[in-house]
PDB file of C-alpha atoms and ligand atoms in Angstrom:
ATOM      1  CA  MET A   1       0.000   0.000   0.000  1.00  0.00           C
ATOM      2  CA  ASN A   2       1.431   3.404  -0.920  1.00  0.00           C
ATOM      3  CA  ARG A   3       1.714   6.334   1.483  1.00  0.00           C
ATOM      4  CA  ARG A   4      -1.432   8.068   0.234  1.00  0.00           C
ATOM      5  CA  ALA A   5      -3.539   4.965   0.726  1.00  0.00           C
ATOM      6  CA  SER A   6      -2.122   4.394   4.183  1.00  0.00           C
ATOM      7  CA  VAL A   7      -2.868   7.997   5.130  1.00  0.00           C
ATOM      8  CA  LEU A   8      -6.451   7.603   3.975  1.00  0.00           C
ATOM      9  CA  ARG A   9      -6.696   4.401   5.939  1.00  0.00           C
ATOM     10  CA  GLU A  10      -5.480   6.288   8.992  1.00  0.00           C
ATOM     11  CA  MET A  11      -8.271   8.802   8.454  1.00  0.00           C
ATOM     12  CA  GLY A  12     -10.662   5.861   8.350  1.00  0.00           C
ATOM     13  CA  LEU A  13     -11.324   6.482   4.672  1.00  0.00           C
ATOM     14  CA  ALA A  14      -9.740   3.713   2.688  1.00  0.00           C
ATOM     15  CA  PRO A  15     -10.859   2.687   0.192  1.00  0.00           C
ATOM     16  CA  VAL A  16     -12.680   5.856  -0.824  1.00  0.00           C
ATOM     17  CA  TRP A  17     -12.845   6.888  -4.456  1.00  0.00           C
ATOM     18  CA  ARG A  18     -12.551   5.141  -7.760  1.00  0.00           C
ATOM     19  CA  LEU A  19     -12.947   6.626 -11.191  1.00  0.00           C
ATOM     20  CA  ARG A  20     -16.223   5.906 -12.907  1.00  0.00           C
ATOM     21  CA  ASP A  21     -15.775   3.565 -15.862  1.00  0.00           C
ATOM     22  CA  ALA A  22     -12.290   2.735 -14.677  1.00  0.00           C
ATOM     23  CA  PRO A  23     -12.675  -0.457 -12.744  1.00  0.00           C
ATOM     24  CA  GLY A  24      -9.757  -1.106 -10.483  1.00  0.00           C
ATOM     25  CA  ALA A  25      -8.646   2.542 -10.307  1.00  0.00           C
ATOM     26  CA  THR A  26      -8.367   3.528  -6.659  1.00  0.00           C
ATOM     27  CA  VAL A  27      -6.870   6.260  -4.542  1.00  0.00           C
ATOM     28  CA  ASP A  28      -3.547   4.556  -5.226  1.00  0.00           C
ATOM     29  CA  SER A  29      -3.614   5.392  -8.877  1.00  0.00           C
ATOM     30  CA  PRO A  30      -4.596   8.919  -9.996  1.00  0.00           C
ATOM     31  CA  PRO A  31      -2.400  11.937  -9.347  1.00  0.00           C
ATOM     32  CA  ALA A  32      -3.852  14.177  -6.641  1.00  0.00           C
ATOM     33  CA  GLU A  33      -4.815  17.086  -8.862  1.00  0.00           C
ATOM     34  CA  SER A  34      -6.715  15.050 -11.421  1.00  0.00           C
ATOM     35  CA  ALA A  35      -8.540  13.152  -8.707  1.00  0.00           C
ATOM     36  CA  THR A  36      -9.797  16.454  -7.326  1.00  0.00           C
ATOM     37  CA  SER A  37     -10.991  17.849 -10.620  1.00  0.00           C
ATOM     38  CA  ALA A  38     -12.720  14.598 -11.312  1.00  0.00           C
ATOM     39  CA  ALA A  39     -14.388  14.651  -7.921  1.00  0.00           C
ATOM     40  CA  VAL A  40     -15.725  18.137  -8.509  1.00  0.00           C
ATOM     41  CA  ALA A  41     -16.894  17.197 -11.975  1.00  0.00           C
ATOM     42  CA  GLY A  42     -18.624  14.162 -10.519  1.00  0.00           C
ATOM     43  CA  ASP A  43     -16.420  11.655 -12.353  1.00  0.00           C
ATOM     44  CA  LEU A  44     -15.453   9.875  -9.179  1.00  0.00           C
ATOM     45  CA  GLU A  45     -17.744   7.565  -7.384  1.00  0.00           C
ATOM     46  CA  PRO A  46     -17.452   6.634  -3.776  1.00  0.00           C
ATOM     47  CA  VAL A  47     -16.826   3.122  -2.567  1.00  0.00           C
ATOM     48  CA  ALA A  48     -17.138   1.698   0.940  1.00  0.00           C
ATOM     49  CA  ALA A  49     -16.713   4.707   3.224  1.00  0.00           C
ATOM     50  CA  VAL A  50     -18.799   7.194   1.310  1.00  0.00           C
ATOM     51  CA  ALA A  51     -21.357   4.698   0.157  1.00  0.00           C
ATOM     52  CA  ALA A  52     -22.187   4.203   3.819  1.00  0.00           C
ATOM     53  CA  ALA A  53     -23.313   7.839   4.089  1.00  0.00           C
ATOM     54  CA  PRO A  54     -27.066   8.456   4.376  1.00  0.00           C
ATOM     55  CA  ALA A  55     -28.933   8.730   1.092  1.00  0.00           C
ATOM     56  CA  SER A  56     -29.694  12.384   1.845  1.00  0.00           C
ATOM     57  CA  GLU A  57     -25.970  13.185   1.558  1.00  0.00           C
ATOM     58  CA  PRO A  58     -25.038  13.260  -2.135  1.00  0.00           C
ATOM     59  CA  ALA A  59     -21.694  11.689  -2.884  1.00  0.00           C
ATOM     60  CA  VAL A  60     -20.876  14.160  -5.629  1.00  0.00           C
ATOM     61  CA  LEU A  61     -19.708  17.524  -4.430  1.00  0.00           C
ATOM     62  CA  PRO A  62     -22.401  20.185  -4.487  1.00  0.00           C
ATOM     63  CA  ALA A  63     -22.202  23.141  -6.818  1.00  0.00           C
ATOM     64  CA  ARG A  64     -20.328  26.139  -5.553  1.00  0.00           C
ATOM     65  CA  THR A  65     -22.313  28.995  -4.128  1.00  0.00           C
ATOM     66  CA  ALA A  66     -20.896  32.461  -3.794  1.00  0.00           C
ATOM     67  CA  VAL A  67     -21.936  34.111  -0.556  1.00  0.00           C
ATOM     68  CA  LEU A  68     -20.826  37.492   0.680  1.00  0.00           C
ATOM     69  CA  PRO A  69     -20.184  37.055   4.375  1.00  0.00           C
ATOM     70  CA  THR A  70     -18.577  40.355   5.315  1.00  0.00           C
ATOM     71  CA  ALA A  71     -20.842  40.763   8.323  1.00  0.00           C
ATOM     72  CA  PRO A  72     -19.472  42.590  11.355  1.00  0.00           C
ATOM     73  CA  PRO A  73     -18.108  40.626  14.346  1.00  0.00           C
ATOM     74  CA  LEU A  74     -20.706  39.189  16.698  1.00  0.00           C
ATOM     75  CA  VAL A  75     -19.966  41.806  19.354  1.00  0.00           C
ATOM     76  CA  ALA A  76     -17.924  44.982  19.118  1.00  0.00           C
ATOM     77  CA  PRO A  77     -14.722  44.610  21.157  1.00  0.00           C
ATOM     78  CA  ALA A  78     -12.122  47.205  22.004  1.00  0.00           C
ATOM     79  CA  ARG A  79     -10.095  46.512  18.914  1.00  0.00           C
ATOM     80  CA  VAL A  80      -6.402  45.700  19.066  1.00  0.00           C
ATOM     81  CA  ALA A  81      -4.658  47.615  16.270  1.00  0.00           C
ATOM     82  CA  THR A  82      -2.712  45.039  14.259  1.00  0.00           C
ATOM     83  CA  GLU A  83      -2.910  46.610  10.807  1.00  0.00           C
ATOM     84  CA  ASP A  84       0.734  47.641  10.545  1.00  0.00           C
ATOM     85  CA  MET A  85       2.303  44.639  12.256  1.00  0.00           C
ATOM     86  CA  ASP A  86       4.792  42.311  10.623  1.00  0.00           C
ATOM     87  CA  TRP A  87       4.992  38.669  11.744  1.00  0.00           C
ATOM     88  CA  ALA A  88       7.380  39.365  14.588  1.00  0.00           C
ATOM     89  CA  ALA A  89       5.340  42.264  15.961  1.00  0.00           C
ATOM     90  CA  LEU A  90       2.146  40.258  15.589  1.00  0.00           C
ATOM     91  CA  GLU A  91       3.471  37.243  17.484  1.00  0.00           C
ATOM     92  CA  ALA A  92       4.862  39.496  20.206  1.00  0.00           C
ATOM     93  CA  ALA A  93       1.502  41.252  20.518  1.00  0.00           C
ATOM     94  CA  ILE A  94      -0.338  37.935  20.767  1.00  0.00           C
ATOM     95  CA  GLY A  95       2.094  36.732  23.436  1.00  0.00           C
ATOM     96  CA  ALA A  96       1.491  39.853  25.500  1.00  0.00           C
ATOM     97  CA  CYS A  97      -2.235  40.206  24.779  1.00  0.00           C
ATOM     98  CA  ARG A  98      -4.648  40.993  27.610  1.00  0.00           C
ATOM     99  CA  ALA A  99      -7.633  41.922  25.491  1.00  0.00           C
ATOM    100  CA  CYS A 100      -9.904  39.257  26.976  1.00  0.00           C
ATOM    101  CA  PRO A 101     -10.014  37.149  30.154  1.00  0.00           C
ATOM    102  CA  LEU A 102      -8.475  34.118  28.429  1.00  0.00           C
ATOM    103  CA  HIS A 103      -5.011  35.567  29.006  1.00  0.00           C
ATOM    104  CA  GLU A 104      -5.408  35.123  32.773  1.00  0.00           C
ATOM    105  CA  ARG A 105      -5.076  31.353  32.730  1.00  0.00           C
ATOM    106  CA  ARG A 106      -2.869  30.705  29.731  1.00  0.00           C
ATOM    107  CA  THR A 107       0.559  29.133  30.032  1.00  0.00           C
ATOM    108  CA  MET A 108       1.487  30.319  26.558  1.00  0.00           C
ATOM    109  CA  ALA A 109      -0.413  32.084  23.847  1.00  0.00           C
ATOM    110  CA  VAL A 110      -0.579  30.049  20.641  1.00  0.00           C
ATOM    111  CA  PRO A 111      -0.221  32.399  17.674  1.00  0.00           C
ATOM    112  CA  GLY A 112      -0.053  29.879  14.832  1.00  0.00           C
ATOM    113  CA  VAL A 113       2.458  27.772  12.991  1.00  0.00           C
ATOM    114  CA  GLY A 114       3.568  27.032   9.476  1.00  0.00           C
ATOM    115  CA  ASP A 115       4.712  28.325   6.160  1.00  0.00           C
ATOM    116  CA  ARG A 116       4.268  32.080   5.987  1.00  0.00           C
ATOM    117  CA  ALA A 117       4.013  31.892   2.210  1.00  0.00           C
ATOM    118  CA  ALA A 118       1.394  29.119   2.359  1.00  0.00           C
ATOM    119  CA  ASP A 119      -1.456  28.740  -0.091  1.00  0.00           C
ATOM    120  CA  TRP A 120      -3.516  27.036   2.623  1.00  0.00           C
ATOM    121  CA  LEU A 121      -4.685  28.454   5.927  1.00  0.00           C
ATOM    122  CA  PHE A 122      -6.470  26.131   8.356  1.00  0.00           C
ATOM    123  CA  VAL A 123      -8.267  27.809  11.231  1.00  0.00           C
ATOM    124  CA  GLY A 124      -9.287  25.903  14.346  1.00  0.00           C
ATOM    125  CA  GLU A 125     -11.137  26.931  17.457  1.00  0.00           C
ATOM    126  CA  GLY A 126      -8.594  27.524  20.210  1.00  0.00           C
ATOM    127  CA  PRO A 127      -5.669  25.836  21.945  1.00  0.00           C
ATOM    128  CA  GLY A 128      -6.221  22.857  24.206  1.00  0.00           C
ATOM    129  CA  ALA A 129      -4.115  21.731  27.140  1.00  0.00           C
ATOM    130  CA  GLU A 130      -1.138  20.471  25.127  1.00  0.00           C
ATOM    131  CA  GLU A 131      -1.142  23.457  22.828  1.00  0.00           C
ATOM    132  CA  ASP A 132      -1.225  25.767  25.841  1.00  0.00           C
ATOM    133  CA  LEU A 133       1.923  24.086  27.173  1.00  0.00           C
ATOM    134  CA  ARG A 134       3.797  23.982  23.868  1.00  0.00           C
ATOM    135  CA  GLY A 135       2.655  27.183  22.195  1.00  0.00           C
ATOM    136  CA  GLU A 136       1.821  25.369  18.950  1.00  0.00           C
ATOM    137  CA  PRO A 137      -1.655  24.675  17.544  1.00  0.00           C
ATOM    138  CA  PHE A 138      -3.035  21.176  17.013  1.00  0.00           C
ATOM    139  CA  VAL A 139      -0.354  19.115  18.706  1.00  0.00           C
ATOM    140  CA  GLY A 140      -2.746  16.813  20.622  1.00  0.00           C
ATOM    141  CA  GLN A 141      -5.010  14.020  19.381  1.00  0.00           C
ATOM    142  CA  ALA A 142      -7.036  16.346  17.170  1.00  0.00           C
ATOM    143  CA  GLY A 143      -3.752  17.577  15.726  1.00  0.00           C
ATOM    144  CA  LYS A 144      -2.730  14.056  14.776  1.00  0.00           C
ATOM    145  CA  LEU A 145      -5.955  13.683  12.854  1.00  0.00           C
ATOM    146  CA  LEU A 146      -5.461  17.097  11.260  1.00  0.00           C
ATOM    147  CA  ASP A 147      -2.013  15.985  10.107  1.00  0.00           C
ATOM    148  CA  ALA A 148      -3.572  12.861   8.580  1.00  0.00           C
ATOM    149  CA  MET A 149      -6.213  15.003   6.871  1.00  0.00           C
ATOM    150  CA  LEU A 150      -3.501  17.241   5.442  1.00  0.00           C
ATOM    151  CA  ALA A 151      -1.525  14.242   4.246  1.00  0.00           C
ATOM    152  CA  ALA A 152      -4.630  12.822   2.590  1.00  0.00           C
ATOM    153  CA  ILE A 153      -4.634  15.773   0.185  1.00  0.00           C
ATOM    154  CA  GLY A 154      -0.873  15.870  -0.241  1.00  0.00           C
ATOM    155  CA  LEU A 155      -0.173  18.599   2.332  1.00  0.00           C
ATOM    156  CA  ALA A 156       1.965  18.655   5.448  1.00  0.00           C
ATOM    157  CA  ARG A 157       2.168  20.912   8.459  1.00  0.00           C
ATOM    158  CA  GLY A 158       4.690  23.645   7.729  1.00  0.00           C
ATOM    159  CA  ARG A 159       4.816  22.971   3.978  1.00  0.00           C
ATOM    160  CA  ASN A 160       2.478  25.267   2.072  1.00  0.00           C
ATOM    161  CA  VAL A 161       0.152  25.191   5.101  1.00  0.00           C
ATOM    162  CA  TYR A 162      -0.327  27.632   7.951  1.00  0.00           C
ATOM    163  CA  ILE A 163      -2.404  26.637  10.991  1.00  0.00           C
ATOM    164  CA  ALA A 164      -4.018  29.149  13.326  1.00  0.00           C
ATOM    165  CA  ASN A 165      -6.933  29.364  15.723  1.00  0.00           C
ATOM    166  CA  ALA A 166      -9.888  31.660  16.236  1.00  0.00           C
ATOM    167  CA  VAL A 167      -8.605  32.388  19.754  1.00  0.00           C
ATOM    168  CA  LYS A 168      -4.947  32.291  20.666  1.00  0.00           C
ATOM    169  CA  CYS A 169      -5.296  31.425  24.365  1.00  0.00           C
ATOM    170  CA  ARG A 170      -6.777  28.271  25.815  1.00  0.00           C
ATOM    171  CA  PRO A 171     -10.401  28.512  26.933  1.00  0.00           C
ATOM    172  CA  PRO A 172     -10.566  26.935  30.424  1.00  0.00           C
ATOM    173  CA  GLY A 173     -11.562  23.274  30.339  1.00  0.00           C
ATOM    174  CA  ASN A 174     -11.449  23.416  26.532  1.00  0.00           C
ATOM    175  CA  ARG A 175     -14.841  25.056  26.447  1.00  0.00           C
ATOM    176  CA  THR A 176     -15.995  26.736  23.248  1.00  0.00           C
ATOM    177  CA  PRO A 177     -14.658  30.292  23.080  1.00  0.00           C
ATOM    178  CA  GLU A 178     -17.248  32.962  23.755  1.00  0.00           C
ATOM    179  CA  ALA A 179     -18.227  35.393  21.024  1.00  0.00           C
ATOM    180  CA  SER A 180     -16.590  38.249  22.935  1.00  0.00           C
ATOM    181  CA  GLU A 181     -13.321  36.279  23.176  1.00  0.00           C
ATOM    182  CA  MET A 182     -13.327  35.498  19.472  1.00  0.00           C
ATOM    183  CA  ALA A 183     -14.098  39.113  18.681  1.00  0.00           C
ATOM    184  CA  ALA A 184     -11.232  40.310  20.879  1.00  0.00           C
ATOM    185  CA  CYS A 185      -8.849  37.920  19.103  1.00  0.00           C
ATOM    186  CA  GLN A 186     -10.155  38.607  15.617  1.00  0.00           C
ATOM    187  CA  PRO A 187      -7.647  41.376  14.724  1.00  0.00           C
ATOM    188  CA  TYR A 188      -4.838  38.851  15.158  1.00  0.00           C
ATOM    189  CA  LEU A 189      -6.427  36.368  12.788  1.00  0.00           C
ATOM    190  CA  GLU A 190      -7.229  39.156  10.358  1.00  0.00           C
ATOM    191  CA  ARG A 191      -3.607  40.266  10.360  1.00  0.00           C
ATOM    192  CA  GLN A 192      -2.436  36.691   9.865  1.00  0.00           C
ATOM    193  CA  ILE A 193      -4.710  36.447   6.834  1.00  0.00           C
ATOM    194  CA  ALA A 194      -3.482  39.797   5.497  1.00  0.00           C
ATOM    195  CA  LEU A 195       0.161  38.777   5.850  1.00  0.00           C
ATOM    196  CA  LEU A 196      -0.356  35.303   4.420  1.00  0.00           C
ATOM    197  CA  GLN A 197      -2.772  36.113   1.601  1.00  0.00           C
ATOM    198  CA  PRO A 198      -3.643  32.419   1.366  1.00  0.00           C
ATOM    199  CA  ARG A 199      -5.302  30.991  -1.725  1.00  0.00           C
ATOM    200  CA  ILE A 200      -7.837  29.156   0.435  1.00  0.00           C
ATOM    201  CA  ILE A 201      -8.958  29.208   4.048  1.00  0.00           C
ATOM    202  CA  VAL A 202     -10.415  26.076   5.643  1.00  0.00           C
ATOM    203  CA  ALA A 203     -12.546  26.721   8.707  1.00  0.00           C
ATOM    204  CA  LEU A 204     -12.385  23.749  11.071  1.00  0.00           C
ATOM    205  CA  GLY A 205     -15.659  23.707  12.973  1.00  0.00           C
ATOM    206  CA  ARG A 206     -18.295  26.224  13.875  1.00  0.00           C
ATOM    207  CA  PRO A 207     -16.410  28.787  15.979  1.00  0.00           C
ATOM    208  CA  ALA A 208     -13.753  29.112  13.272  1.00  0.00           C
ATOM    209  CA  ALA A 209     -16.417  29.450  10.591  1.00  0.00           C
ATOM    210  CA  GLN A 210     -18.274  32.064  12.595  1.00  0.00           C
ATOM    211  CA  THR A 211     -15.219  34.172  13.282  1.00  0.00           C
ATOM    212  CA  LEU A 212     -14.192  33.993   9.619  1.00  0.00           C
ATOM    213  CA  LEU A 213     -17.599  34.535   8.073  1.00  0.00           C
ATOM    214  CA  GLY A 214     -19.424  36.569  10.700  1.00  0.00           C
ATOM    215  CA  GLY A 215     -22.747  35.649  12.298  1.00  0.00           C
ATOM    216  CA  GLU A 216     -24.323  32.263  12.775  1.00  0.00           C
ATOM    217  CA  VAL A 217     -22.964  29.348  10.762  1.00  0.00           C
ATOM    218  CA  LYS A 218     -24.267  25.796  10.789  1.00  0.00           C
ATOM    219  CA  ILE A 219     -21.628  23.338   9.651  1.00  0.00           C
ATOM    220  CA  ASN A 220     -23.935  21.002   7.780  1.00  0.00           C
ATOM    221  CA  ALA A 221     -25.507  23.901   5.904  1.00  0.00           C
ATOM    222  CA  ALA A 222     -22.156  25.568   5.168  1.00  0.00           C
ATOM    223  CA  ARG A 223     -20.300  22.475   3.941  1.00  0.00           C
ATOM    224  CA  GLY A 224     -19.894  22.284   0.184  1.00  0.00           C
ATOM    225  CA  ARG A 225     -20.376  26.037  -0.261  1.00  0.00           C
ATOM    226  CA  LEU A 226     -17.643  28.395  -1.272  1.00  0.00           C
ATOM    227  CA  PHE A 227     -17.635  31.568   0.777  1.00  0.00           C
ATOM    228  CA  ASP A 228     -15.724  34.704   0.002  1.00  0.00           C
ATOM    229  CA  ARG A 229     -13.757  36.644   2.571  1.00  0.00           C
ATOM    230  CA  ALA A 230     -12.468  39.793   0.934  1.00  0.00           C
ATOM    231  CA  GLY A 231     -11.458  37.893  -2.175  1.00  0.00           C
ATOM    232  CA  ILE A 232     -10.146  34.790  -0.409  1.00  0.00           C
ATOM    233  CA  PRO A 233     -12.234  31.629  -0.744  1.00  0.00           C
ATOM    234  CA  VAL A 234     -13.330  29.993   2.504  1.00  0.00           C
ATOM    235  CA  VAL A 235     -14.486  26.397   2.875  1.00  0.00           C
ATOM    236  CA  VAL A 236     -16.091  25.025   6.030  1.00  0.00           C
ATOM    237  CA  THR A 237     -15.605  21.529   7.373  1.00  0.00           C
ATOM    238  CA  TYR A 238     -15.740  19.586  10.608  1.00  0.00           C
ATOM    239  CA  HIS A 239     -13.302  20.144  13.420  1.00  0.00           C
ATOM    240  CA  PRO A 240     -10.894  17.200  13.855  1.00  0.00           C
ATOM    241  CA  ALA A 241     -11.967  16.806  17.500  1.00  0.00           C
ATOM    242  CA  TYR A 242     -15.546  16.343  16.277  1.00  0.00           C
ATOM    243  CA  LEU A 243     -14.300  13.779  13.758  1.00  0.00           C
ATOM    244  CA  LEU A 244     -12.555  11.851  16.535  1.00  0.00           C
ATOM    245  CA  ARG A 245     -15.940  11.536  18.237  1.00  0.00           C
ATOM    246  CA  ASN A 246     -17.848  11.015  14.989  1.00  0.00           C
ATOM    247  CA  PRO A 247     -15.575   9.019  12.673  1.00  0.00           C
ATOM    248  CA  GLN A 248     -18.505   8.258  10.371  1.00  0.00           C
ATOM    249  CA  ASP A 249     -18.211  11.868   9.143  1.00  0.00           C
ATOM    250  CA  LYS A 250     -14.553  11.595   8.105  1.00  0.00           C
ATOM    251  CA  ALA A 251     -15.579  10.784   4.554  1.00  0.00           C
ATOM    252  CA  LYS A 252     -17.458  14.083   4.398  1.00  0.00           C
ATOM    253  CA  ALA A 253     -14.394  15.937   5.661  1.00  0.00           C
ATOM    254  CA  TRP A 254     -12.402  14.305   2.890  1.00  0.00           C
ATOM    255  CA  GLU A 255     -14.978  15.564   0.375  1.00  0.00           C
ATOM    256  CA  ASP A 256     -14.651  19.048   1.858  1.00  0.00           C
ATOM    257  CA  LEU A 257     -10.872  19.018   1.510  1.00  0.00           C
ATOM    258  CA  CYS A 258     -11.112  17.881  -2.102  1.00  0.00           C
ATOM    259  CA  PHE A 259     -13.632  20.659  -2.663  1.00  0.00           C
ATOM    260  CA  ALA A 260     -11.234  23.162  -1.077  1.00  0.00           C
ATOM    261  CA  ARG A 261      -8.367  21.972  -3.235  1.00  0.00           C
ATOM    262  CA  ALA A 262     -10.443  22.501  -6.348  1.00  0.00           C
ATOM    263  CA  ALA A 263     -11.361  25.993  -5.146  1.00  0.00           C
ATOM    264  CA  LEU A 264      -7.822  27.343  -4.643  1.00  0.00           C
ATOM    265  CA  ALA A 265      -7.782  30.928  -5.838  1.00  0.00           C
ATOM    266  CA  PRO A 266      -5.226  31.822  -8.507  1.00  0.00           C
ATOM    267  CA  ARG A 267      -2.089  33.660  -7.310  1.00  0.00           C
TER     268      ARG A 267
HETATM  269  N1  URA B   1      -8.309  22.333  18.759  1.00  0.00           N
HETATM  270  C1  URA B   1      -8.236  23.534  18.118  1.00  0.00           C
HETATM  271  O1  URA B   1      -9.221  24.052  17.631  1.00  0.00           O
HETATM  272  N2  URA B   1      -7.061  24.116  18.034  1.00  0.00           N
HETATM  273  C2  URA B   1      -5.954  23.596  18.542  1.00  0.00           C
HETATM  274  O2  URA B   1      -4.908  24.222  18.409  1.00  0.00           O
HETATM  275  C3  URA B   1      -6.055  22.369  19.198  1.00  0.00           C
HETATM  276  C4  URA B   1      -7.244  21.746  19.283  1.00  0.00           C
END
């Protein structure tokens, strides 16, 4: 079994796709890019994992929908001015931030990690216990799954990928960040996006989607739609921690990542 197939197996997804009218073709065979285009065009059909999805979930990827989400933040915070910051100033500001109560219990702030010239930006919710200790996002169990998800579409942490969170300090007990906390942290994420200028942003879970798109977002309704954030496409998928609890939805996350890959904006 090649590396790609073993990665998909690790995600709980193997075997997943085969080309229509090409019996025997599996994830082992087509090059990544052509597999994606085919998936979007509906030329791939799912086998085991996807076939198990409920009939109400179409296996082919839904048509793109352009939505203008530039709604204001959920609440109006006292805004940290990040507009002129370079990476070093931004990370220093995050490390010293006291804009919301989350700073009181953090060990370390967790600014983000990865390739600062990346095409891909993945945005999670907020650091957990391990991330709080190490200062790096997604280093726990959910991070291992995220790494497998990246590998499944030919990506790797630190190589053409940047990973950040909606909030940079750990919410106590890993609770969901409050809207006011996400709003307070939003200038940091906005500056990260401005510095990176990624070709695609993947929102991992609801809090990330809400901070990126503004207002209420329901994951199941937002999946398969292409949002626009000031010219940068945004795709919404499940958070890896959710997928650890609900492995039956991993196949849908795989669809979402293929959809995102097909939606990369031109440079
Ligand atoms: N979950 C997240 O959303 N972010 C992390 O960094 C770790 C777990």
